[in-house]
CSV table of C-alpha atoms in Angstrom, one decimal:
chain,number,residue,atom,x,y,z
A,1,ALA,CA,0.0,0.0,0.0
A,2,PRO,CA,1.2,3.6,-0.7
A,3,ARG,CA,2.9,5.1,2.3
A,4,HIS,CA,4.3,8.4,3.4
A,5,LEU,CA,7.4,8.7,5.6
A,6,LEU,CA,8.0,11.3,8.2
A,7,VAL,CA,11.2,11.3,10.2
A,8,CYS,CA,11.4,13.6,13.3
A,9,GLU,CA,14.5,14.2,15.4
A,10,LYS,CA,15.8,16.7,17.9
A,11,SER,CA,19.2,18.2,18.5
A,12,ASN,CA,21.0,21.4,19.3
A,13,PHE,CA,22.7,23.6,16.8
A,14,SER,CA,25.9,23.8,19.0
A,15,HIS,CA,26.3,20.0,19.1
A,16,ASP,CA,29.3,18.7,17.2
A,17,LYS,CA,27.3,15.9,15.7
A,18,SER,CA,24.3,18.0,14.7
A,19,ARG,CA,23.2,17.1,11.1
A,20,HIS,CA,21.4,20.3,10.2
A,21,ARG,CA,24.0,21.7,7.8
A,22,HIS,CA,24.4,18.4,6.0
A,23,LEU,CA,20.7,17.9,5.6
A,24,VAL,CA,20.2,21.3,4.1
A,25,GLU,CA,23.2,21.1,1.8
A,26,THR,CA,22.2,17.7,0.3
A,27,HIS,CA,18.6,18.6,-0.5
A,28,TYR,CA,19.4,20.1,-3.9
A,29,HIS,CA,16.3,21.2,-5.8
A,30,ASN,CA,14.1,23.5,-3.7
A,31,TYR,CA,11.1,25.5,-5.0
A,32,ARG,CA,9.6,27.0,-1.9
A,33,VAL,CA,11.0,28.2,1.4
A,34,SER,CA,8.8,29.6,4.2
A,35,PHE,CA,9.5,30.8,7.7
A,36,LEU,CA,7.1,31.7,10.4
A,37,ILE,CA,8.0,34.0,13.3
A,38,PRO,CA,5.5,34.3,16.1
A,39,GLU,CA,5.3,37.6,18.0
A,40,CYS,CA,6.9,39.5,15.1
A,41,GLY,CA,5.3,42.3,13.1
A,42,MET,CA,8.3,43.3,11.0
A,43,LEU,CA,11.4,41.5,9.8
A,44,SER,CA,14.8,42.6,10.9
A,45,LYS,CA,17.1,44.3,8.3
A,46,GLU,CA,19.4,41.3,8.2
A,47,LEU,CA,16.5,38.9,7.4
A,48,LYS,CA,15.1,41.3,4.8
A,49,ASN,CA,18.5,41.4,3.1
A,50,LEU,CA,18.8,37.7,3.0
A,51,VAL,CA,15.3,37.2,1.6
A,52,ALA,CA,16.2,39.7,-1.1
A,53,ASP,CA,19.4,37.9,-1.9
A,54,THR,CA,18.0,34.3,-2.6
A,55,GLY,CA,18.5,34.7,-6.4
A,56,PRO,CA,19.2,34.8,-9.2
A,57,TYR,CA,18.3,31.7,-11.2
A,58,TYR,CA,17.9,31.2,-14.9
A,59,PHE,CA,15.4,29.7,-17.3
A,60,VAL,CA,16.8,28.3,-20.7
A,61,LYS,CA,14.4,27.2,-23.3
A,62,ASN,CA,15.1,24.2,-25.6
A,63,LEU,CA,18.7,23.7,-24.4
A,64,PRO,CA,20.4,20.7,-26.0
A,65,LEU,CA,21.5,18.2,-23.4
A,66,HIS,CA,25.0,18.0,-24.9
A,67,GLU,CA,25.7,21.6,-23.8
A,68,LEU,CA,25.9,20.3,-20.2
A,69,ILE,CA,28.8,17.9,-21.0
A,70,THR,CA,31.0,20.2,-22.9
A,71,HIS,CA,34.5,21.0,-21.6
A,72,GLU,CA,33.7,24.7,-21.5
A,73,PHE,CA,30.6,24.2,-19.3
A,74,ILE,CA,32.3,21.8,-16.9
A,75,HIS,CA,35.4,24.0,-16.5
A,76,THR,CA,33.4,27.2,-16.2
A,77,PHE,CA,30.6,26.2,-13.9
A,78,VAL,CA,30.8,22.7,-12.5
A,79,LYS,CA,34.4,22.9,-11.3
A,80,LYS,CA,34.2,26.5,-10.1
A,81,GLY,CA,31.4,26.5,-7.7
A,82,SER,CA,28.2,24.6,-7.3
A,83,CYS,CA,26.0,24.3,-10.4
A,84,TYR,CA,22.4,23.1,-10.3
A,85,ALA,CA,20.1,22.3,-13.1
A,86,LEU,CA,16.7,20.7,-13.4
A,87,THR,CA,14.4,20.1,-16.4
A,88,TYR,CA,11.2,22.3,-16.2
A,89,ASN,CA,7.7,21.2,-17.0
A,90,THR,CA,8.6,17.5,-17.1
A,91,ASN,CA,6.7,14.9,-15.2
A,92,ILE,CA,9.1,12.4,-13.4
A,93,ASP,CA,6.6,9.5,-13.8
A,94,GLU,CA,5.9,10.1,-17.5
A,95,ASP,CA,8.7,12.1,-19.2
A,96,ASN,CA,12.4,12.1,-19.5
A,97,THR,CA,13.9,14.3,-16.8
A,98,VAL,CA,17.4,15.6,-16.1
A,99,ALA,CA,19.1,17.0,-13.0
A,100,LEU,CA,22.6,18.4,-12.4
A,101,LEU,CA,23.9,18.1,-8.8
A,102,PRO,CA,26.5,20.3,-7.3
A,103,ASN,CA,28.9,17.4,-7.0
A,104,GLY,CA,29.0,17.2,-10.8
A,105,LYS,CA,26.7,14.3,-11.2
A,106,LEU,CA,24.3,14.5,-14.2
A,107,ILE,CA,21.2,12.3,-13.4
A,108,LEU,CA,18.9,11.2,-16.2
A,109,SER,CA,15.6,9.6,-15.6
A,110,LEU,CA,14.7,8.1,-19.0
A,111,ASP,CA,11.7,6.1,-20.4
A,112,LYS,CA,12.5,2.7,-21.8
A,113,ASP,CA,12.6,3.6,-25.4
A,114,THR,CA,14.9,6.7,-24.9
A,115,TYR,CA,17.2,4.7,-22.6
A,116,GLU,CA,17.7,2.0,-25.3
A,117,GLU,CA,18.2,4.6,-28.0
A,118,THR,CA,20.9,6.4,-26.1
A,119,GLY,CA,23.0,3.3,-25.7
A,120,LEU,CA,24.2,4.5,-22.3
A,121,GLN,CA,24.7,2.3,-19.2
A,122,GLY,CA,22.2,2.7,-16.4
A,123,HIS,CA,19.9,0.7,-14.1
A,124,PRO,CA,16.1,0.2,-13.8
A,125,SER,CA,14.2,2.7,-11.7
A,126,GLN,CA,13.5,1.1,-8.3
A,127,TYR,CA,9.9,2.3,-8.6
A,128,SER,CA,9.2,0.7,-12.0
A,129,GLY,CA,7.3,-2.3,-10.7
A,130,ARG,CA,7.2,-5.6,-12.5
A,131,LYS,CA,7.3,-4.0,-16.0
A,132,ILE,CA,10.4,-1.8,-16.2
A,133,MET,CA,9.5,1.5,-17.9
A,134,LYS,CA,12.1,3.9,-16.4
A,135,PHE,CA,15.8,3.8,-16.2
A,136,ILE,CA,18.3,5.9,-14.3
A,137,VAL,CA,21.6,7.0,-15.8
A,138,SER,CA,24.3,8.8,-13.8
A,139,ILE,CA,27.2,10.6,-15.4
A,140,ASP,CA,30.1,12.0,-13.4
A,141,LEU,CA,31.1,15.2,-15.3
A,142,VAL,CA,34.1,15.9,-13.1
A,143,ASP,CA,35.4,12.4,-13.7
A,144,LEU,CA,34.8,12.8,-17.4
A,145,SER,CA,36.6,16.1,-17.5
A,146,PHE,CA,39.9,14.5,-16.5
A,147,ASN,CA,40.1,12.6,-19.8
A,148,LEU,CA,38.1,14.2,-22.6
A,149,ASN,CA,39.8,11.9,-25.1
A,150,SER,CA,38.4,8.8,-23.5
A,151,LYS,CA,36.1,6.4,-25.3
A,152,LYS,CA,33.5,6.9,-22.6
A,153,TYR,CA,33.4,10.6,-23.1
A,154,GLU,CA,33.3,10.2,-26.9
A,155,ARG,CA,30.4,7.7,-26.6
A,156,ILE,CA,28.4,10.1,-24.4
A,157,CYS,CA,29.0,13.0,-26.8
A,158,TRP,CA,28.0,10.8,-29.7
A,159,SER,CA,24.9,9.7,-27.9
A,160,PHE,CA,23.7,13.2,-27.0
A,161,LYS,CA,24.7,14.9,-30.3
A,162,GLU,CA,24.0,12.3,-32.9
A,163,LYS,CA,22.3,9.1,-31.8
A,164,LYS,CA,19.6,10.5,-29.5
A,165,PRO,CA,19.8,14.4,-29.3
A,166,MET,CA,17.5,15.7,-26.6
A,167,LYS,CA,16.4,19.2,-25.7
A,168,PHE,CA,14.8,20.4,-22.5
A,169,ASP,CA,13.7,23.6,-20.9
A,170,PHE,CA,16.0,24.0,-17.9
A,171,LEU,CA,16.2,25.8,-14.6
A,172,LEU,CA,19.8,26.7,-13.8
A,173,ALA,CA,21.6,28.2,-10.9
A,174,TRP,CA,25.2,28.7,-9.9
A,175,HIS,CA,26.7,29.3,-6.5
A,176,HIS,CA,30.2,30.7,-6.7
A,177,THR,CA,32.6,33.2,-5.2
A,178,GLY,CA,34.3,36.1,-7.1
A,179,ALA,CA,32.8,35.3,-10.5
A,180,GLU,CA,30.6,37.5,-12.7
A,181,GLU,CA,26.9,37.2,-12.0
A,182,SER,CA,26.3,37.5,-15.8
A,183,ALA,CA,28.5,34.5,-16.6
A,184,MET,CA,25.7,32.1,-17.2
A,185,LEU,CA,23.7,34.7,-19.2
A,186,SER,CA,26.6,35.2,-21.6
A,187,PHE,CA,27.5,31.5,-21.8
A,188,PHE,CA,24.1,30.5,-23.0
A,189,SER,CA,23.5,33.7,-25.0
A,190,LYS,CA,22.7,31.9,-28.2
A,191,TYR,CA,19.7,30.2,-26.6
A,192,GLN,CA,16.6,31.8,-25.1
A,193,ILE,CA,17.7,32.5,-21.5
A,194,GLN,CA,16.0,34.6,-18.9
A,195,GLU,CA,17.2,35.7,-15.5
A,196,HIS,CA,14.7,35.4,-12.7
A,197,GLN,CA,14.5,36.4,-9.0
A,198,PRO,CA,12.5,34.3,-6.6
A,199,LYS,CA,9.1,35.6,-5.8
A,200,VAL,CA,8.7,36.8,-2.2
A,201,SER,CA,5.4,37.0,-0.3
A,202,MET,CA,5.2,38.5,3.2
A,203,SER,CA,2.2,38.7,5.5
A,204,THR,CA,1.4,39.5,9.1
A,205,LEU,CA,-1.1,37.1,10.8
A,206,SER,CA,-3.1,38.7,13.6
A,207,ASP,CA,-4.3,36.8,16.7
A,208,LEU,CA,-2.8,33.5,15.5
A,209,GLN,CA,-3.5,30.5,17.7
A,210,CYS,CA,-0.2,28.6,18.0
A,211,PRO,CA,0.6,25.2,19.5
A,212,VAL,CA,2.5,25.1,22.7
A,213,LEU,CA,5.8,23.3,22.2
A,214,GLN,CA,8.6,22.1,24.5
A,215,SER,CA,11.9,21.5,22.9
A,216,GLY,CA,12.6,18.3,24.8
A,217,GLU,CA,9.3,16.7,24.1
A,218,LEU,CA,9.2,15.6,20.4
A,219,ARG,CA,6.2,13.4,21.0
A,220,GLY,CA,4.4,16.1,23.1
A,221,GLU,CA,2.8,15.6,26.5
A,222,PRO,CA,-0.9,15.5,27.1
A,223,GLU,CA,-2.3,18.9,28.3
A,224,THR,CA,1.3,20.2,28.4
A,225,SER,CA,2.7,20.4,24.9
A,226,CYS,CA,2.0,19.4,21.3
A,227,SER,CA,3.9,16.9,19.2
A,228,ALA,CA,6.1,17.4,16.1
A,229,LEU,CA,3.5,15.7,13.9
A,230,GLU,CA,0.7,18.0,15.2
A,231,LEU,CA,2.9,21.0,14.6
A,232,LEU,CA,3.6,20.0,11.0
A,233,ASP,CA,-0.1,19.5,10.2
A,234,TRP,CA,-0.9,22.9,11.7
A,235,LEU,CA,1.9,24.6,9.7
A,236,GLY,CA,0.4,23.2,6.5
A,237,GLY,CA,-2.9,24.8,7.4
A,238,VAL,CA,-1.2,28.2,8.1
A,239,PHE,CA,0.8,28.1,4.8
A,240,CYS,CA,-2.5,27.3,2.9
A,241,ASN,CA,-4.2,30.2,4.7
A,242,ALA,CA,-6.9,27.8,5.9
A,243,ASP,CA,-9.4,28.6,8.6
A,244,LEU,CA,-8.2,26.8,11.7
A,245,ASN,CA,-11.1,27.5,14.0
A,246,ASN,CA,-13.2,24.4,13.2
A,247,GLU,CA,-16.5,26.4,13.1
A,248,PRO,CA,-19.6,24.2,12.6
A,249,ASP,CA,-20.7,26.1,9.4
A,250,ASN,CA,-17.3,25.8,7.7
A,251,PHE,CA,-17.5,23.0,5.1
A,252,ILE,CA,-14.0,23.6,3.6
A,253,SER,CA,-11.9,22.9,6.7
A,254,ASN,CA,-12.7,21.3,10.0
A,255,PHE,CA,-9.1,21.5,11.1
A,256,CYS,CA,-8.1,23.5,14.2
A,257,CYS,CA,-5.0,24.3,16.1
A,258,PRO,CA,-3.8,21.4,18.3
A,259,GLN,CA,-4.0,21.8,22.0
A,260,PRO,CA,-2.6,23.1,24.2
A,261,SER,CA,-2.2,26.4,22.3
A,262,THR,CA,-1.7,30.1,22.9
A,263,VAL,CA,-2.8,33.1,20.9
A,264,VAL,CA,-0.1,35.5,19.7
A,265,ALA,CA,-0.9,39.0,18.8
A,266,GLN,CA,0.9,38.8,15.4
A,267,ALA,CA,3.1,36.5,13.5
A,268,HIS,CA,5.2,37.1,10.4
A,269,LEU,CA,5.0,34.7,7.5
A,270,CYS,CA,7.5,34.9,4.6
A,271,THR,CA,7.4,32.6,1.6
A,272,ILE,CA,10.0,32.5,-1.2
A,273,THR,CA,9.2,30.7,-4.4
A,274,GLY,CA,11.6,29.9,-7.3
A,275,PHE,CA,14.8,27.8,-7.8
A,276,ILE,CA,16.4,28.2,-4.4
A,277,LEU,CA,19.9,26.9,-3.7
A,278,PRO,CA,20.8,25.0,-0.5
A,279,GLU,CA,23.6,27.6,0.1
A,280,LYS,CA,21.1,30.4,0.4
A,281,ILE,CA,18.9,28.3,2.7
A,282,SER,CA,21.9,27.5,4.9
A,283,VAL,CA,22.5,31.2,5.4
A,284,LEU,CA,18.9,31.9,6.2
A,285,LEU,CA,18.8,29.1,8.7
A,286,GLU,CA,21.9,30.5,10.4
A,287,GLN,CA,20.3,33.9,10.6
A,288,LEU,CA,17.1,32.5,12.1
A,289,CYS,CA,19.3,30.7,14.7
A,290,HIS,CA,20.7,34.1,15.7
A,291,TYR,CA,17.2,35.5,16.0
A,292,PHE,CA,17.2,34.6,19.7
A,293,ASP,CA,20.6,36.3,20.4
A,294,GLU,CA,18.5,39.1,21.9
A,295,PRO,CA,15.5,38.3,24.1
A,296,LYS,CA,12.3,37.7,22.1
A,297,LEU,CA,8.7,37.0,23.1
A,298,ALA,CA,8.6,34.1,20.6
A,299,PRO,CA,9.5,30.7,22.1
A,300,TRP,CA,10.3,29.3,18.6
A,301,VAL,CA,10.4,30.0,14.9
A,302,THR,CA,10.0,27.6,11.9
A,303,LEU,CA,11.8,27.2,8.5
A,304,SER,CA,10.1,24.9,6.0
A,305,VAL,CA,11.6,23.9,2.6
A,306,GLN,CA,9.8,22.0,-0.2
A,307,GLY,CA,11.5,20.3,-3.1
A,308,PHE,CA,10.4,20.1,-6.7
A,309,ALA,CA,7.9,17.3,-7.1
A,310,ASP,CA,9.4,16.1,-10.4
A,311,SER,CA,13.1,16.2,-9.4
A,312,PRO,CA,14.9,12.8,-10.1
A,313,VAL,CA,16.4,12.9,-6.7
A,314,SER,CA,15.3,14.0,-3.2
A,315,TRP,CA,18.3,14.0,-0.8
A,316,ARG,CA,21.8,13.4,-2.1
A,317,GLU,CA,21.5,10.9,-5.0
A,318,ASN,CA,18.4,9.1,-3.6
A,319,GLU,CA,16.0,8.4,-6.4
A,320,HIS,CA,12.7,10.3,-6.2
A,321,GLY,CA,9.4,9.4,-7.7
A,322,PHE,CA,6.0,11.0,-7.9
A,323,TRP,CA,3.3,8.4,-7.3
A,324,LYS,CA,0.4,10.6,-6.0
A,325,GLY,CA,2.1,13.7,-4.6
A,326,GLY,CA,5.9,13.8,-5.3
A,327,GLU,CA,6.5,15.5,-1.9
A,328,HIS,CA,9.9,15.7,-0.4
A,329,LEU,CA,10.3,18.4,2.3
A,330,TYR,CA,11.9,19.3,5.6
A,331,ASN,CA,11.0,21.6,8.4
A,332,PHE,CA,13.1,23.1,11.2
A,333,VAL,CA,11.6,24.3,14.5
A,334,ILE,CA,14.2,26.5,16.1
A,335,PHE,CA,13.8,27.1,19.8
A,336,ASN,CA,15.1,30.0,21.9
A,337,ASN,CA,17.7,27.8,23.7
A,338,GLN,CA,19.2,26.7,20.3
A,339,ASP,CA,17.5,23.3,20.4
A,340,TYR,CA,15.8,22.3,17.2
A,341,TRP,CA,13.4,19.8,15.8
A,342,LEU,CA,14.0,18.5,12.3
A,343,GLN,CA,11.2,16.9,10.4
A,344,MET,CA,11.8,15.3,7.0
A,345,ALA,CA,8.9,13.9,4.9
A,346,VAL,CA,8.8,12.0,1.6
A,347,GLY,CA,6.0,10.3,-0.4
A,348,ALA,CA,5.5,6.7,-1.5
A,349,ASN,CA,8.2,6.6,-4.2
A,350,ASP,CA,11.2,7.6,-2.0
A,351,ASN,CA,13.7,6.1,0.3
A,352,CYS,CA,13.6,6.9,3.9
A,353,PRO,CA,15.1,10.4,4.4
A,354,PRO,CA,18.7,10.4,5.5
């Protein structure tokens, strides 16, 4: 039967073995980031600046796949920073999809016919079922770049240029230091390329009923504190702008805030949508950790990140499928004592989160 997985854990940001950085850095393809700060009417200057600096990313139309394996592309972007790419408007369970990871791995999720036409070596998708219809091909661009005269590189070039040429609409982003922001625009100037900034939405929620949480009680305590699962359900309702009062005449939502709860005068909700890099999210998480450097009324804040439903991978190189929802997401609850909860959720066609 289809199942969804939710992994919850707690730790402290100051612990040597805390996994928070690794989990953020290895969730590569993110399309939405939201943070909620209770008892806050206006963001600090530092947070506003970070929100404004989550871009840019690029959209390239009808980009031939072979452009991502050229020596020039690998030398300019893959080896000098972290380069991310993801096919746009492709359905992972129906179409051919491609993703470039910051470690230089090019991941192809191909239907059976395309896979056979390329002549490349791969393996069946672990979510194919009895009749294998999808195959996964992984190409290490960094490894290839060491020997561009090898038969392996020549075979891949021949496959992408002559045997089975493929074009996709791509989202691209590049994290680097000291290079020109316009490098990607100029590199792909002969194609239709557009620069985009993530969309930012900010709102102040008045008289918001919030769950009572205790950092040491992940499972919650009856009449004392709510659990991590109850909090995640409630956050989903807040992000959807749902009515959470469970009024008898409300036929859209009968959901309400879990108990015990408390009413905060105002809370700030910020949502960023686009092609958002893990490096940007790491900086944002770090800033939210410093939110409590000065005394605040809020006992906790949250940071939620959702991945692209049709990405070939979720965390690291773990294969990702869609099934009915394609969800892969994580959420931090950051407490004022630097404790945190980390919640990671995936759908039916995914491995257990790392």
